[in-house]
Coordinates of C-alpha atoms in Angstrom, one line a residue:
X1 CA 107.6 30.2 47.2
X2 CA 110.1 27.3 47.1
X3 CA 109.0 23.9 45.9
X4 CA 109.6 20.3 47.1
X5 CA 108.5 16.8 46.1
X6 CA 107.7 13.8 48.2
X7 CA 107.6 10.5 46.4
X8 CA 105.9 7.6 48.3
X9 CA 106.7 4.3 46.6
X10 CA 105.1 1.2 48.1
X11 CA 108.3 -0.8 47.3
X12 CA 110.2 1.4 49.8
X13 CA 109.1 -0.8 52.6
X14 CA 111.0 -0.4 55.9
X15 CA 109.3 -2.7 58.3
X16 CA 106.0 -3.6 60.0
X17 CA 105.9 -1.3 62.9
X18 CA 106.0 -2.9 66.4
X19 CA 103.3 -1.1 68.3
X20 CA 105.7 -0.9 71.3
X21 CA 107.5 1.9 69.5
X22 CA 104.7 4.1 71.1
X23 CA 105.6 3.1 74.6
X24 CA 106.1 5.4 77.5
X25 CA 107.7 5.5 81.0
X26 CA 106.7 6.2 84.6
X27 CA 109.3 6.3 87.3
X28 CA 109.0 6.9 91.0
X29 CA 110.3 10.4 90.4
X30 CA 108.7 13.7 91.2
X31 CA 104.9 13.7 90.8
X32 CA 104.8 11.0 88.2
X33 CA 103.2 8.5 90.5
X34 CA 102.1 10.3 93.7
X35 CA 99.9 13.3 92.8
X36 CA 100.2 12.3 89.2
X37 CA 98.5 9.0 88.3
X38 CA 97.7 8.4 92.0
X39 CA 95.9 10.9 94.1
X40 CA 93.3 9.2 96.4
X41 CA 91.9 12.5 97.7
X42 CA 91.2 13.9 94.3
X43 CA 87.5 14.4 93.4
X44 CA 88.0 12.3 90.2
X45 CA 89.9 9.5 91.9
X46 CA 88.5 6.0 91.5
X47 CA 88.1 3.5 94.3
X48 CA 91.8 2.5 93.9
X49 CA 93.0 6.1 94.2
X50 CA 93.9 6.7 90.5
X51 CA 92.8 9.9 88.8
X52 CA 90.2 9.0 86.1
X53 CA 90.9 12.2 84.1
X54 CA 94.5 11.1 83.7
X55 CA 93.4 7.6 82.8
X56 CA 91.3 9.0 80.0
X57 CA 94.1 11.2 78.6
X58 CA 96.5 8.2 78.7
X59 CA 94.0 5.9 77.0
X60 CA 93.6 8.3 74.1
X61 CA 97.4 8.0 73.4
X62 CA 97.0 4.3 73.0
X63 CA 100.3 3.6 74.7
X64 CA 100.9 -0.2 74.4
X65 CA 103.7 -0.6 77.0
X66 CA 105.0 1.4 79.9
X67 CA 108.4 1.1 81.5
X68 CA 108.5 1.0 85.3
X69 CA 109.6 1.7 88.1
X70 CA 112.7 3.4 86.7
X71 CA 115.0 4.9 85.6
X72 CA 117.6 5.8 88.2
X73 CA 115.2 4.9 90.9
X74 CA 115.4 1.2 90.1
X75 CA 119.1 1.0 90.9
X76 CA 118.4 1.2 94.6
X77 CA 115.0 -0.4 94.6
X78 CA 114.0 -3.5 96.7
X79 CA 111.0 -4.8 94.8
X80 CA 109.9 -6.8 97.9
X81 CA 109.2 -3.4 99.6
X82 CA 106.5 -2.6 97.1
X83 CA 104.3 -5.8 97.4
X84 CA 102.0 -7.2 100.0
X85 CA 99.8 -5.3 102.5
X86 CA 100.3 -1.6 102.1
X87 CA 100.3 -1.0 105.9
X88 CA 103.4 -3.3 106.2
X89 CA 105.4 -1.6 103.4
X90 CA 108.5 0.3 104.6
X91 CA 109.2 3.9 104.0
X92 CA 112.6 4.3 102.5
X93 CA 115.1 7.0 101.4
X94 CA 115.5 7.0 97.6
X95 CA 119.1 8.0 96.8
X96 CA 118.4 8.4 93.1
X97 CA 116.4 11.6 93.6
X98 CA 116.9 12.2 97.3
X99 CA 113.3 11.8 98.2
X100 CA 111.3 9.7 100.6
X101 CA 109.5 6.7 99.0
X102 CA 106.4 5.4 100.8
X103 CA 105.9 2.3 98.6
X104 CA 102.1 2.9 98.7
X105 CA 102.1 2.3 94.9
X106 CA 103.9 -0.8 94.0
X107 CA 103.8 -3.7 91.5
X108 CA 100.2 -4.7 92.2
X109 CA 98.8 -1.2 92.2
X110 CA 100.7 -0.2 89.0
X111 CA 99.5 -3.3 87.3
X112 CA 95.9 -2.4 88.2
X113 CA 96.5 1.0 86.7
X114 CA 97.9 -0.5 83.5
X115 CA 94.7 -2.4 83.1
X116 CA 92.8 0.8 83.3
X117 CA 94.9 2.4 80.5
X118 CA 95.1 -0.7 78.3
X119 CA 98.9 -0.9 78.5
X120 CA 101.4 -3.7 79.2
X121 CA 104.2 -3.6 81.7
X122 CA 107.9 -3.2 80.9
X123 CA 109.6 -4.0 84.2
X124 CA 113.1 -3.0 85.1
X125 CA 115.2 -5.0 87.6
X126 CA 117.8 -3.6 89.9
X127 CA 121.3 -4.3 88.8
X128 CA 122.9 -1.5 90.7
X129 CA 122.7 -2.4 94.4
X130 CA 121.3 -5.9 93.7
X131 CA 121.8 -8.6 91.1
X132 CA 120.8 -11.8 89.5
X133 CA 119.2 -13.5 92.5
X134 CA 116.7 -10.7 93.2
X135 CA 115.9 -10.5 89.5
X136 CA 115.1 -14.1 89.0
X137 CA 113.0 -14.1 92.2
X138 CA 111.0 -11.2 90.8
X139 CA 110.4 -13.2 87.6
X140 CA 109.2 -16.1 89.7
X141 CA 106.9 -13.8 91.7
X142 CA 105.5 -12.2 88.5
X143 CA 105.3 -15.0 86.1
X144 CA 105.3 -18.5 87.7
X145 CA 101.9 -20.2 88.1
X146 CA 102.3 -21.4 91.7
X147 CA 103.7 -24.0 94.0
X148 CA 107.0 -22.1 94.6
X149 CA 108.0 -19.7 97.3
X150 CA 107.8 -16.5 95.4
X151 CA 104.8 -17.4 93.3
X152 CA 102.9 -18.5 96.4
X153 CA 103.8 -15.2 98.0
X154 CA 102.2 -13.4 95.1
X155 CA 99.1 -15.5 95.6
X156 CA 99.0 -14.7 99.3
X157 CA 99.0 -11.1 98.3
X158 CA 95.7 -11.6 96.5
X159 CA 97.0 -12.1 93.0
X160 CA 96.3 -15.7 91.9
X161 CA 97.0 -15.3 88.2
X162 CA 100.6 -14.4 87.2
X163 CA 101.3 -10.9 85.9
X164 CA 102.9 -12.5 82.9
X165 CA 105.4 -9.7 82.3
X166 CA 107.1 -10.3 78.9
X167 CA 109.5 -7.4 78.5
X168 CA 112.2 -6.7 81.1
X169 CA 115.0 -4.2 81.4
X170 CA 118.4 -5.4 82.8
X171 CA 119.0 -2.3 85.0
X172 CA 119.2 1.3 84.0
X173 CA 122.1 3.5 82.7
X174 CA 124.7 1.4 84.3
X175 CA 127.5 3.4 82.6
X176 CA 126.5 6.6 84.5
X177 CA 128.5 7.7 87.6
X178 CA 125.2 9.2 88.9
X179 CA 123.8 5.6 89.0
X180 CA 123.8 3.6 92.2
X181 CA 126.2 0.7 91.6
X182 CA 127.5 1.9 88.2
X183 CA 129.8 -0.4 86.4
X184 CA 132.4 -0.8 83.7
X185 CA 131.3 -2.2 80.4
X186 CA 132.8 -5.6 81.3
X187 CA 131.4 -5.7 84.8
X188 CA 127.9 -4.9 83.5
X189 CA 128.2 -7.2 80.5
X190 CA 129.0 -10.2 82.8
X191 CA 126.3 -9.3 85.2
X192 CA 123.7 -8.8 82.4
X193 CA 124.6 -12.2 81.0
X194 CA 124.3 -14.1 84.2
X195 CA 121.1 -12.3 85.2
X196 CA 119.6 -13.0 81.8
X197 CA 120.4 -16.7 82.0
X198 CA 118.7 -17.0 85.4
X199 CA 115.7 -15.0 84.5
X200 CA 115.1 -17.0 81.3
X201 CA 115.6 -20.2 83.2
X202 CA 112.6 -19.2 85.3
X203 CA 110.5 -18.1 82.2
X204 CA 112.0 -18.7 78.7
X205 CA 109.2 -16.7 77.1
X206 CA 110.4 -13.3 78.3
X207 CA 112.4 -10.7 76.3
X208 CA 115.3 -8.8 77.8
X209 CA 116.7 -5.4 77.2
X210 CA 120.4 -4.8 78.0
X211 CA 121.6 -1.3 79.0
X212 CA 123.3 0.7 76.3
X213 CA 125.0 4.0 76.8
X214 CA 123.1 6.7 78.7
X215 CA 123.6 9.1 75.8
X216 CA 125.9 9.6 72.8
X217 CA 128.3 11.9 74.8
X218 CA 129.3 9.3 77.3
X219 CA 133.1 8.7 77.2
X220 CA 132.5 4.9 76.8
X221 CA 129.9 5.2 74.0
X222 CA 130.4 2.5 71.4
X223 CA 132.9 0.7 73.5
X224 CA 130.2 0.1 76.0
X225 CA 127.8 -1.4 73.5
X226 CA 130.5 -3.6 71.9
X227 CA 131.8 -5.0 75.2
X228 CA 128.4 -5.6 76.8
X229 CA 127.1 -7.4 73.7
X230 CA 130.2 -9.5 73.4
X231 CA 129.4 -10.8 76.9
X232 CA 125.6 -11.0 76.8
X233 CA 124.7 -11.3 73.1
X234 CA 123.3 -14.8 73.2
X235 CA 121.1 -14.1 76.2
X236 CA 119.5 -10.7 75.5
X237 CA 117.1 -9.5 72.8
X238 CA 117.5 -5.7 72.7
X239 CA 120.0 -3.1 73.7
X240 CA 118.7 0.3 75.0
X241 CA 119.3 3.8 73.8
X242 CA 118.7 6.9 75.9
X243 CA 118.9 10.5 74.8
X244 CA 117.3 13.8 75.7
X245 CA 117.2 16.9 73.6
X246 CA 118.0 20.4 74.8
X247 CA 117.7 23.9 73.2
X248 CA 120.5 25.3 75.4
X249 CA 123.2 26.8 73.3
X250 CA 121.3 26.2 70.0
X251 CA 119.5 28.4 67.6
X252 CA 115.9 27.3 66.6
X253 CA 117.0 26.0 63.2
X254 CA 119.6 23.7 64.7
X255 CA 117.1 22.6 67.4
X256 CA 114.5 21.6 64.9
X257 CA 117.1 19.6 63.1
X258 CA 117.6 17.4 66.2
X259 CA 116.2 14.4 64.5
X260 CA 119.6 14.0 62.8
X261 CA 121.1 13.2 66.2
X262 CA 118.6 10.4 66.7
X263 CA 119.2 9.1 63.2
X264 CA 122.9 8.9 63.7
X265 CA 122.6 7.4 67.2
X266 CA 120.4 4.6 65.9
X267 CA 122.6 3.9 62.9
X268 CA 125.7 3.8 65.1
X269 CA 124.2 1.3 67.6
X270 CA 122.8 -0.9 64.7
X271 CA 126.4 -1.0 63.3
X272 CA 127.8 -2.1 66.6
X273 CA 125.1 -4.8 67.1
X274 CA 125.8 -6.2 63.6
X275 CA 129.6 -6.1 64.2
X276 CA 129.2 -8.3 67.3
X277 CA 126.8 -10.5 65.4
X278 CA 129.4 -11.0 62.6
X279 CA 132.2 -11.5 65.1
X280 CA 130.2 -14.2 66.9
X281 CA 129.1 -15.8 63.5
X282 CA 125.6 -15.6 65.0
X283 CA 122.3 -15.9 63.2
X284 CA 120.6 -13.9 65.9
X285 CA 119.7 -10.2 65.4
X286 CA 119.8 -7.8 68.3
X287 CA 117.2 -5.0 67.9
X288 CA 116.9 -1.7 69.7
X289 CA 114.8 -0.3 72.6
X290 CA 115.0 3.5 72.6
X291 CA 113.4 3.4 76.0
X292 CA 114.1 7.0 77.1
X293 CA 113.7 9.9 74.7
X294 CA 112.2 13.4 75.0
X295 CA 113.0 17.0 75.4
X296 CA 114.5 17.9 78.8
X297 CA 116.1 21.2 79.7
X298 CA 113.7 23.7 81.1
X299 CA 114.0 22.8 84.7
X300 CA 117.6 21.6 84.8
X301 CA 118.8 24.4 87.0
X302 CA 115.8 24.9 89.3
X303 CA 115.6 21.2 90.1
X304 CA 119.0 21.5 91.8
X305 CA 117.5 23.6 94.6
X306 CA 114.9 21.1 95.7
X307 CA 115.1 20.2 99.4
X308 CA 116.1 16.6 100.1
X309 CA 113.9 13.8 101.5
X310 CA 110.5 15.3 100.6
X311 CA 107.8 12.9 99.5
X312 CA 107.0 13.4 95.7
X313 CA 108.1 17.0 95.3
X314 CA 107.5 18.7 92.0
X315 CA 110.5 17.8 89.9
X316 CA 111.5 17.8 86.2
X317 CA 108.1 19.5 85.4
X318 CA 109.2 21.0 82.1
X319 CA 106.6 23.1 80.4
X320 CA 106.9 22.4 76.7
X321 CA 106.7 24.9 74.0
X322 CA 105.4 24.8 70.4
X323 CA 109.0 24.6 69.4
X324 CA 109.5 21.5 71.6
X325 CA 106.4 19.9 70.0
X326 CA 107.8 20.3 66.5
X327 CA 111.0 18.6 67.6
X328 CA 109.1 15.7 69.2
X329 CA 107.1 15.3 66.0
X330 CA 110.4 15.1 64.1
X331 CA 111.8 12.5 66.6
X332 CA 108.7 10.3 66.0
X333 CA 109.4 10.4 62.3
X334 CA 113.0 9.3 63.0
X335 CA 111.8 6.4 65.1
X336 CA 109.5 5.2 62.3
X337 CA 112.2 5.6 59.7
X338 CA 114.3 3.1 61.7
X339 CA 111.4 0.8 62.7
X340 CA 113.2 -2.2 61.1
X341 CA 115.5 -2.2 64.1
X342 CA 113.8 0.1 66.7
X343 CA 111.1 -2.2 68.1
X344 CA 110.5 -0.5 71.4
X345 CA 110.6 3.2 72.4
X346 CA 109.5 5.0 75.5
X347 CA 108.6 8.6 75.6
X348 CA 110.1 9.7 79.0
X349 CA 107.9 10.3 80.8
X350 CA 104.1 10.2 80.8
X351 CA 102.6 12.3 83.6
X352 CA 104.1 15.5 85.2
X353 CA 107.8 14.5 84.8
X354 CA 108.9 15.9 81.3
X355 CA 105.5 14.7 80.2
X356 CA 102.7 15.2 77.7
X357 CA 100.1 15.2 80.6
X358 CA 100.3 17.6 83.5
X359 CA 98.1 17.6 86.7
X360 CA 97.4 20.1 89.5
X361 CA 96.9 18.6 93.0
X362 CA 93.2 18.5 93.6
X363 CA 92.5 20.3 90.3
X364 CA 92.5 19.8 86.6
X365 CA 94.8 17.9 84.2
X366 CA 95.8 19.2 80.8
X367 CA 97.7 18.2 77.6
X368 CA 101.0 19.8 76.9
X369 CA 102.1 20.8 73.4
X370 CA 104.0 17.5 72.8
X371 CA 100.9 15.5 73.5
X372 CA 99.5 16.2 70.1
X373 CA 102.2 14.9 67.7
X374 CA 102.6 11.8 69.9
X375 CA 98.8 11.2 69.9
X376 CA 98.4 11.5 66.1
X377 CA 101.4 9.4 65.4
X378 CA 100.5 6.7 67.9
X379 CA 96.9 6.4 66.7
X380 CA 97.5 6.7 62.9
X381 CA 101.1 5.4 62.7
X382 CA 100.3 1.7 63.0
X383 CA 101.1 -0.7 60.1
X384 CA 103.9 -0.8 57.6
X385 CA 106.5 2.0 57.5
X386 CA 107.4 3.3 54.1
X387 CA 110.5 5.4 53.3
X388 CA 109.7 8.7 51.6
X389 CA 111.9 10.0 48.8
X390 CA 112.4 13.7 49.5
X391 CA 113.4 16.4 47.0
X392 CA 113.5 19.6 49.0
X393 CA 115.6 22.7 49.5
X394 CA 118.4 22.5 52.1
X395 CA 119.7 24.8 54.7
X396 CA 122.8 25.4 56.9
X397 CA 122.6 26.2 60.5
X398 CA 124.9 26.5 63.6
X399 CA 125.2 22.8 64.1
X400 CA 124.6 21.2 60.7
X401 CA 125.0 21.7 57.0
X402 CA 123.0 20.5 54.0
X403 CA 119.9 19.8 56.1
X404 CA 116.7 19.0 54.2
X405 CA 113.9 21.4 55.1
X406 CA 111.5 18.4 55.1
X407 CA 111.6 15.2 57.0
X408 CA 109.0 12.6 56.4
X409 CA 107.8 9.0 56.7
X410 CA 104.6 7.2 55.6
X411 CA 102.6 4.4 57.2
X412 CA 100.3 1.9 55.4
X413 CA 97.4 0.3 57.4
X414 CA 96.5 -2.6 55.2
X415 CA 93.5 -3.6 57.3
X416 CA 91.9 -0.1 57.0
X417 CA 93.1 0.5 53.5
X418 CA 94.7 3.8 54.6
X419 CA 98.0 5.6 54.0
X420 CA 99.2 8.2 56.5
X421 CA 102.0 10.7 55.8
X422 CA 103.9 12.5 58.5
X423 CA 105.9 15.5 57.5
X424 CA 108.0 18.1 59.4
X425 CA 108.9 21.4 57.8
X426 CA 112.1 22.3 59.7
X427 CA 112.5 25.7 58.2
X428 CA 111.9 28.6 60.5
X429 CA 110.9 31.0 57.7
X430 CA 110.2 29.1 54.4
X431 CA 106.8 27.8 53.4
X432 CA 107.1 25.1 50.8
X433 CA 104.8 24.2 47.9
X434 CA 104.9 20.4 47.9
X435 CA 103.8 17.9 45.3
X436 CA 103.2 14.5 46.8
X437 CA 103.5 11.5 44.4
X438 CA 101.1 8.8 45.5
X439 CA 100.7 6.9 42.2
X440 CA 101.9 3.4 43.4
X441 CA 99.2 3.4 46.1
X442 CA 96.1 4.2 44.0
X443 CA 94.8 6.8 46.4
X444 CA 91.0 7.4 46.3
X445 CA 91.0 10.7 48.3
X446 CA 92.6 12.6 51.1
X447 CA 90.5 12.2 54.3
X448 CA 92.4 14.2 56.9
X449 CA 94.9 17.0 57.0
X450 CA 96.2 18.0 60.4
X451 CA 98.9 20.6 61.1
X452 CA 100.6 22.0 64.2
X453 CA 101.7 25.4 62.9
X454 CA 101.5 29.1 63.2
X455 CA 102.3 29.7 66.9
X456 CA 105.1 31.6 68.5
X457 CA 108.0 29.3 69.2
X458 CA 107.7 29.9 73.0
X459 CA 103.9 29.3 73.1
X460 CA 102.7 26.8 75.7
X461 CA 99.6 25.3 77.1
X462 CA 98.7 25.7 80.8
X463 CA 96.0 24.6 83.2
X464 CA 94.4 28.1 82.8
X465 CA 94.7 28.0 79.0
X466 CA 94.9 24.3 78.0
X467 CA 94.1 24.7 74.3
X468 CA 96.4 27.6 73.3
X469 CA 98.6 25.3 71.2
X470 CA 96.7 22.6 69.4
X471 CA 96.7 21.2 65.9
X472 CA 94.4 22.6 63.2
X473 CA 92.2 20.5 60.9
X474 CA 92.9 21.9 57.5
X475 CA 90.9 21.5 54.2
X476 CA 91.9 18.3 52.5
X477 CA 93.5 18.5 49.1
X478 CA 92.2 16.9 45.9
X479 CA 94.2 14.0 44.5
X480 CA 94.6 14.2 40.8
X481 CA 96.2 11.4 38.7
X482 CA 98.0 10.1 41.8
X483 CA 99.3 13.5 42.9
X484 CA 98.4 15.9 45.6
X485 CA 99.6 19.5 45.8
X486 CA 99.7 21.3 49.1
X487 CA 101.5 24.0 51.0
X488 CA 103.5 23.0 54.1
X489 CA 104.0 26.1 56.2
X490 CA 107.3 27.0 57.8
X491 CA 107.9 25.4 61.2
X492 CA 105.0 23.0 60.9
X493 CA 104.4 19.3 61.8
X494 CA 101.8 17.8 59.5
X495 CA 99.8 14.6 59.1
X496 CA 97.9 13.7 55.9
X497 CA 95.7 10.6 55.7
X498 CA 94.6 9.0 52.5
X499 CA 91.9 6.4 51.7
X500 CA 93.1 3.8 49.2
X501 CA 90.9 2.5 46.4
X502 CA 91.4 -1.1 47.3
X503 CA 93.0 -3.2 50.0
X504 CA 96.7 -3.7 49.5

């Protein structure tokens, strides 16, 4: 059996993790909202029509912030259609997904659902078919106390206290030709700047996310970020990154190395941000919001056949495999490794649409394979991120060379006096005997050892068999003189928690 070493040095501090790195996303797309979180006729629906079984599954994930209402949907969205008495709300055609939108769930209803799941709102404004005026009016509606037209309208709708939305997205994927009102980098940069100015004039406490490239393969990638930031740098706080991972055309070994794509994407955008900072002689740092990321490829072809103008048809309902869950676990490690600059991230999406949670209409909900690495990382990955020095065998595959079999990051929770280690063994056939050097942390004992391992790569969960692919609680190892020896099985995602002897 091959050997590897993981050295965890408390001096290899990366950053205090912003909890919003465990955010998610719900768009008016497919069954994410209707027959997802909201199903008034379901036997488990509460008085507001929200499914309580879904609420409990979301609460367990401890998602601190949820992006809404889109996504592509927001680029044609009139927010005024989604507020006020439900019986007066118009039914509209949504050109983003060619569906019919009833507006029966809007800002007020979604905010009430967020209270149920203990999450904050990350609200996107329409910079596709609309612009700065509608955006600043929405800030006034949401955040102004009263005695103005839009805030008084909110009060007349039964909401006296402001929503106090603090994190806002300035449009969505505005570089994409599929987007309503798509723009050139300069057009968008100017619009983002003027919109940001007006929004912050209404409420200077808000934070704003400018649109970055829709993915790394866009022809304007890098140029887009540079031009947009040269226009809007002084008025925004974050720039967004979006990327989805696909197995199509890849062998399993290359697929499991997909975290390298995320690492490179983040590093490239950080470099652009800092270039613009230097060019402007600015003291301000722009951080990143990776506000769309996930696996997405299983339904790409079948979704093209969906009839137009249906109301909430099943769409983008990818059923995730064990292999997908391993990749998601690795992507979470990448986000934490870059938590010094990635302050917000949104797993896209949360319910039914490329989601960790799936529902059946009138029936049960269940947790997909990707639920589990997200759950354990969200719950136990709070605190300070620590870079792990890795000495491990490497492999070559179809897409990459010299890839480390192991990827890893550690997190210290000073309040609880705990250290948590997340490790992915990317190898499809090599178990590794690993020695973990913990000496700088004075570890008392290992208190938890969880592994997602041992399944066929194509194994899935389903409503009939919801627990076919779940993590295993393994025997905890014995720490001796600051070391722990363990075996990390091939194709496995692992979490080890340690109790420290004293508070750091």
